[in-house]
Short mmCIF file of C-alpha atoms in Angstrom, two decimals:
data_model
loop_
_atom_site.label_atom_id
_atom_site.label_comp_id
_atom_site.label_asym_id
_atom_site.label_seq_id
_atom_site.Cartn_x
_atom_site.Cartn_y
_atom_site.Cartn_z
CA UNK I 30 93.86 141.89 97.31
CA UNK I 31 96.25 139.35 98.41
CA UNK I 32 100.16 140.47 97.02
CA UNK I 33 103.19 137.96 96.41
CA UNK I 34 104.45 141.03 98.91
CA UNK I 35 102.35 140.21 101.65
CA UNK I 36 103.33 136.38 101.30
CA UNK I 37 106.58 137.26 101.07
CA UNK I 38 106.38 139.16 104.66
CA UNK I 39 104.54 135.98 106.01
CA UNK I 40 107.29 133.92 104.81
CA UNK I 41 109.57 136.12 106.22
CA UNK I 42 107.39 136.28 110.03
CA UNK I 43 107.22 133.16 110.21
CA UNK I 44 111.59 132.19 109.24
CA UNK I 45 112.34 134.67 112.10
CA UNK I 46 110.13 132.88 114.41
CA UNK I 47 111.00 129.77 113.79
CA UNK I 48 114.80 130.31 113.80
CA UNK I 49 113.95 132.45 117.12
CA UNK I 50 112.34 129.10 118.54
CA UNK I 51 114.89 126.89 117.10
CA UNK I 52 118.12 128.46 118.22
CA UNK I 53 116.85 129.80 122.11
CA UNK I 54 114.70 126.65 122.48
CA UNK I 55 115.63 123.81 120.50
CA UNK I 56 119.27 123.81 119.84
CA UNK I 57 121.77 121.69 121.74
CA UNK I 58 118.48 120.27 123.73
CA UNK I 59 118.38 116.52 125.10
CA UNK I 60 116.08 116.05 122.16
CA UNK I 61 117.56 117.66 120.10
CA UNK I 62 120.77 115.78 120.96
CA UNK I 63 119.15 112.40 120.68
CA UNK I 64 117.63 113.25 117.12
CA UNK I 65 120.94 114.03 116.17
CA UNK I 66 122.63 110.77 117.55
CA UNK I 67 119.60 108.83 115.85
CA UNK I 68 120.71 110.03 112.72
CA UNK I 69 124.34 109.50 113.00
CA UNK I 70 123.48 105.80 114.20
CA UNK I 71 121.09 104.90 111.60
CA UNK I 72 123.66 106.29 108.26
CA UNK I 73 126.32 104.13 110.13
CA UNK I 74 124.73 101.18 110.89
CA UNK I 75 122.88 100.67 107.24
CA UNK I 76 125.48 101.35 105.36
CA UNK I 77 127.66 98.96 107.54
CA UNK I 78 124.90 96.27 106.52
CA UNK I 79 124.32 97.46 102.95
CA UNK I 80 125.82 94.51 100.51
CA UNK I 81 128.87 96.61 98.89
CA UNK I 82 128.43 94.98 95.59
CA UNK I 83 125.06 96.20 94.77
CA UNK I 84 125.47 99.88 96.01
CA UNK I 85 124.78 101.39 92.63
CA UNK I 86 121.26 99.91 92.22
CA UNK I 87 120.40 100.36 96.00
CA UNK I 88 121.50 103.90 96.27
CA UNK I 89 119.37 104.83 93.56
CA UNK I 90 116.72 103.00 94.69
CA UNK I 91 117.27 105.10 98.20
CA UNK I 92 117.51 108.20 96.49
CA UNK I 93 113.66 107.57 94.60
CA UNK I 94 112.30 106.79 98.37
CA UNK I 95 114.03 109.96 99.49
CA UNK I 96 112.91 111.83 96.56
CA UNK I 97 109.13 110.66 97.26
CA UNK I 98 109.36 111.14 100.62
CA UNK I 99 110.24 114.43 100.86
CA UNK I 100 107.61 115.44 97.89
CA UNK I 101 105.31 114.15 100.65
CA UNK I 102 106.64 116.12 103.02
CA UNK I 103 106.30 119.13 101.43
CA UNK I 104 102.76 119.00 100.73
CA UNK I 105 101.88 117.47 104.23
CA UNK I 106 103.58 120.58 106.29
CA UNK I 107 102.33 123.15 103.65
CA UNK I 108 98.87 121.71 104.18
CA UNK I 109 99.27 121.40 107.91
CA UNK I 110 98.69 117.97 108.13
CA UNK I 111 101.44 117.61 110.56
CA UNK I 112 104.28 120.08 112.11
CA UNK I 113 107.67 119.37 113.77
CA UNK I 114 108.12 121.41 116.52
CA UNK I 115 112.08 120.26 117.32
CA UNK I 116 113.73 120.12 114.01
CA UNK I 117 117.12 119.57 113.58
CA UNK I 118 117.18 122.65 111.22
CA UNK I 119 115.02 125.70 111.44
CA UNK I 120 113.75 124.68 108.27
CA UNK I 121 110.16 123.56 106.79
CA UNK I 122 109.98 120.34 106.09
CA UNK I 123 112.18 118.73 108.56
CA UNK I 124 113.23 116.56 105.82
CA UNK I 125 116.05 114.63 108.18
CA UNK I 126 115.30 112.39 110.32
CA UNK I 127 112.20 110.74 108.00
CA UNK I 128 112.72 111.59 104.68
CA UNK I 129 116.59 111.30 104.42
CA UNK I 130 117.46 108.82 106.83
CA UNK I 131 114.71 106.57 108.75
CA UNK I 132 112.77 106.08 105.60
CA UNK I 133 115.48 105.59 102.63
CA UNK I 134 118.04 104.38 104.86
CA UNK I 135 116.34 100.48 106.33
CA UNK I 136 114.42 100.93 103.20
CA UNK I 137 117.56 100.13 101.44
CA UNK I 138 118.12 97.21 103.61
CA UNK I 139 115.03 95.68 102.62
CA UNK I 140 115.28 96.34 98.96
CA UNK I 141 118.80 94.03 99.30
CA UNK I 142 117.33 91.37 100.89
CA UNK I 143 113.81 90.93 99.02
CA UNK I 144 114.91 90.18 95.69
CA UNK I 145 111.22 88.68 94.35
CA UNK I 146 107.86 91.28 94.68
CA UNK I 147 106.33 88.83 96.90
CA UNK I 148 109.09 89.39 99.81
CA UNK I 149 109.26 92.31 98.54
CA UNK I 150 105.51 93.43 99.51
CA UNK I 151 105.84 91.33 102.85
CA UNK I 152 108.62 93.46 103.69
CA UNK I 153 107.33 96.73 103.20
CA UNK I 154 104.04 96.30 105.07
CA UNK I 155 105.94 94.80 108.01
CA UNK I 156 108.16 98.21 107.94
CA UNK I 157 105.45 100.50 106.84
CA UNK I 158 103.19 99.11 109.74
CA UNK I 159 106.09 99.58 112.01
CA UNK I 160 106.97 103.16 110.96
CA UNK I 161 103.55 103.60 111.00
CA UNK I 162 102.07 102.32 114.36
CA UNK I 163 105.23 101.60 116.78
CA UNK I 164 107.37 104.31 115.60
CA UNK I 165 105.44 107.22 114.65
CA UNK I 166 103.53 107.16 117.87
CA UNK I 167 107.16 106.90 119.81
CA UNK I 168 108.12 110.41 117.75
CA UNK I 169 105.00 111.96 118.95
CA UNK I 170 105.07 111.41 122.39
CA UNK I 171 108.42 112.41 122.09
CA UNK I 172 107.55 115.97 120.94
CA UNK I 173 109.31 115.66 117.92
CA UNK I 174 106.31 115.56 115.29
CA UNK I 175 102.78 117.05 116.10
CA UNK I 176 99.83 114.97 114.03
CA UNK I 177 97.42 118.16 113.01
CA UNK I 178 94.95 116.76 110.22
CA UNK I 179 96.87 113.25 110.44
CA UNK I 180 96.39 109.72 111.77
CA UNK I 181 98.80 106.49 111.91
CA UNK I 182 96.81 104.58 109.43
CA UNK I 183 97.07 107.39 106.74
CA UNK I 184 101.26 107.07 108.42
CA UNK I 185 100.94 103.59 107.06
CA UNK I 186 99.52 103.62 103.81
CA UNK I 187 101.69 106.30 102.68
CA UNK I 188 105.07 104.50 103.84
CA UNK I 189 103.64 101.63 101.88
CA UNK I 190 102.69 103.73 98.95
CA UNK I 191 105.97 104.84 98.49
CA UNK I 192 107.68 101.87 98.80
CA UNK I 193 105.72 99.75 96.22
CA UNK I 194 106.02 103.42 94.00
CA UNK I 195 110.20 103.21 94.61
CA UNK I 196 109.85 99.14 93.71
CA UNK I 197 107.88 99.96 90.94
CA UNK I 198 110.22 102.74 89.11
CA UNK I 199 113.78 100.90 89.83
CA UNK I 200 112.74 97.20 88.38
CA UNK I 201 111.38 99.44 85.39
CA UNK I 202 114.63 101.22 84.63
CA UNK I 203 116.83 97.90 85.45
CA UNK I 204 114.36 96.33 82.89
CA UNK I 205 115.36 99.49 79.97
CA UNK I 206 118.29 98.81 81.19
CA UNK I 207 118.69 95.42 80.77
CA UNK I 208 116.97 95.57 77.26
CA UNK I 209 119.11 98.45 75.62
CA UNK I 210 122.13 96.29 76.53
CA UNK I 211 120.82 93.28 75.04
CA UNK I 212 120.30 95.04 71.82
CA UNK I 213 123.49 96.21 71.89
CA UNK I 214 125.27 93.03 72.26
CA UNK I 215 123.00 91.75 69.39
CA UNK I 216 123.90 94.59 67.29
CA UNK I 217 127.87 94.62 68.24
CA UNK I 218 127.73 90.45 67.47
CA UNK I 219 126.08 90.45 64.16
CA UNK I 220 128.56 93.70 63.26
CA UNK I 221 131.36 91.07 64.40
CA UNK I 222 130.21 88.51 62.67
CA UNK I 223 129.25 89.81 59.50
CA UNK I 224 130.70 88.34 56.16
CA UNK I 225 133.33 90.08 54.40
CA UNK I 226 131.20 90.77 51.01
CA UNK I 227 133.85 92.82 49.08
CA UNK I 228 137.07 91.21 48.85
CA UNK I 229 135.27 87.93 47.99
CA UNK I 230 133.80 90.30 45.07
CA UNK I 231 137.39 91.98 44.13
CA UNK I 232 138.93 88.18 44.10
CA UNK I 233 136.14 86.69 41.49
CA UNK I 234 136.88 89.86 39.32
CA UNK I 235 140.44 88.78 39.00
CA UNK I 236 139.56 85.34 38.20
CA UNK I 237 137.31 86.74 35.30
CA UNK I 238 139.67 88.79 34.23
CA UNK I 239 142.18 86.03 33.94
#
């Protein structure tokens, strides 16, 4: 019988190895290096471009395709569908240089600049097939991801996937949004605006009276 013990002494194996790996093998590389200067590049030069006015709504937006991403992630590399064999972190998933930066990051750039669904879904083809086919492969030959029980075109259609998802959930809480504040500017007008019954009442009292 299989024990969380045993699992728990897999889990263990396998940390030491790949921190073993990671810090006499991977650390301070070339590679490793140039993964870390990709990242650096990529949150400087996005959020350089990013229109400052709309961060609110893009960050959030950034954060869903982060969120997805790495949900992805973790069932891909649990399932073996694909391994990184020079993370930046002995860590698994290597959630950095996809899921929190390459991914989210010129995601975010699109999202600013498609403001209708039909850009919109131009756009993230044109990235996902890029991600997908030009720089997924580059990553690979690189050494820096290792395609197991993977393809590109799967690479693709889940970049896709996740952006129309992302699309889908922001305009759907802008629209909430947008319709609980229109109720409440209807409700705080009409409490504005709202006749003052009782004095009218107390003055025709007096005239009776009178």
């Amino acid at each position: 019988m299989i024990t969380i013990e045993m699992i728990n002494q897999a889990n263990y194996t396998l940390h030491n190895l790949m921190v073993t790996k990671w810090s006499t093998q991977d650390l301070f590389s070339i590679k490793w290096w140039g993964e870390i200067g990709f990242v650096i590049i990529s949150y400087i030069l996005c959020f350089s471009l990013l229109d400052k006015t709309r961060l609110t709504k893009t960050i959030l937006y950034g954060s869903l395709i982060s969120v997805f991403s790495v949900v992805i992630e973790i069932v891909g590399c649990n399932s073996n569908l694909w391994a990184y064999p020079l993370p930046i972190l002995p860590m698994v998933p290597n959630i950095f240089l996809l899921d929190i930066t390459v991914i989210p990051l010129y995601y975010m750039l699109i999202y600013q600049r498609a403001y209708s669904w039909k850009s919109y879904a131009v756009w993230n083809i044109g990235a996902s097939a890029f991600l997908g086919f030009v720089f997924s492969p580059l990553v690979v030959s690189l050494g820096l991801v290792q395609l197991i029980q993977w393809n590109y075109v799967n690479t693709f259609l889940i970049i896709a996937f996740v952006g129309f998802l992302a699309k889908a959930v922001i305009s759907l809480i802008i629209s909430f949004e947008e319709q609980y504040q229109a109720k409440q500017q209807v409700w705080q007008t009409s409490v504005l605006f709202q006749p003052a019954v009782k004095p009218l009442d107390e003055e025709s009292d007096k005239k009776n009276e009178n």
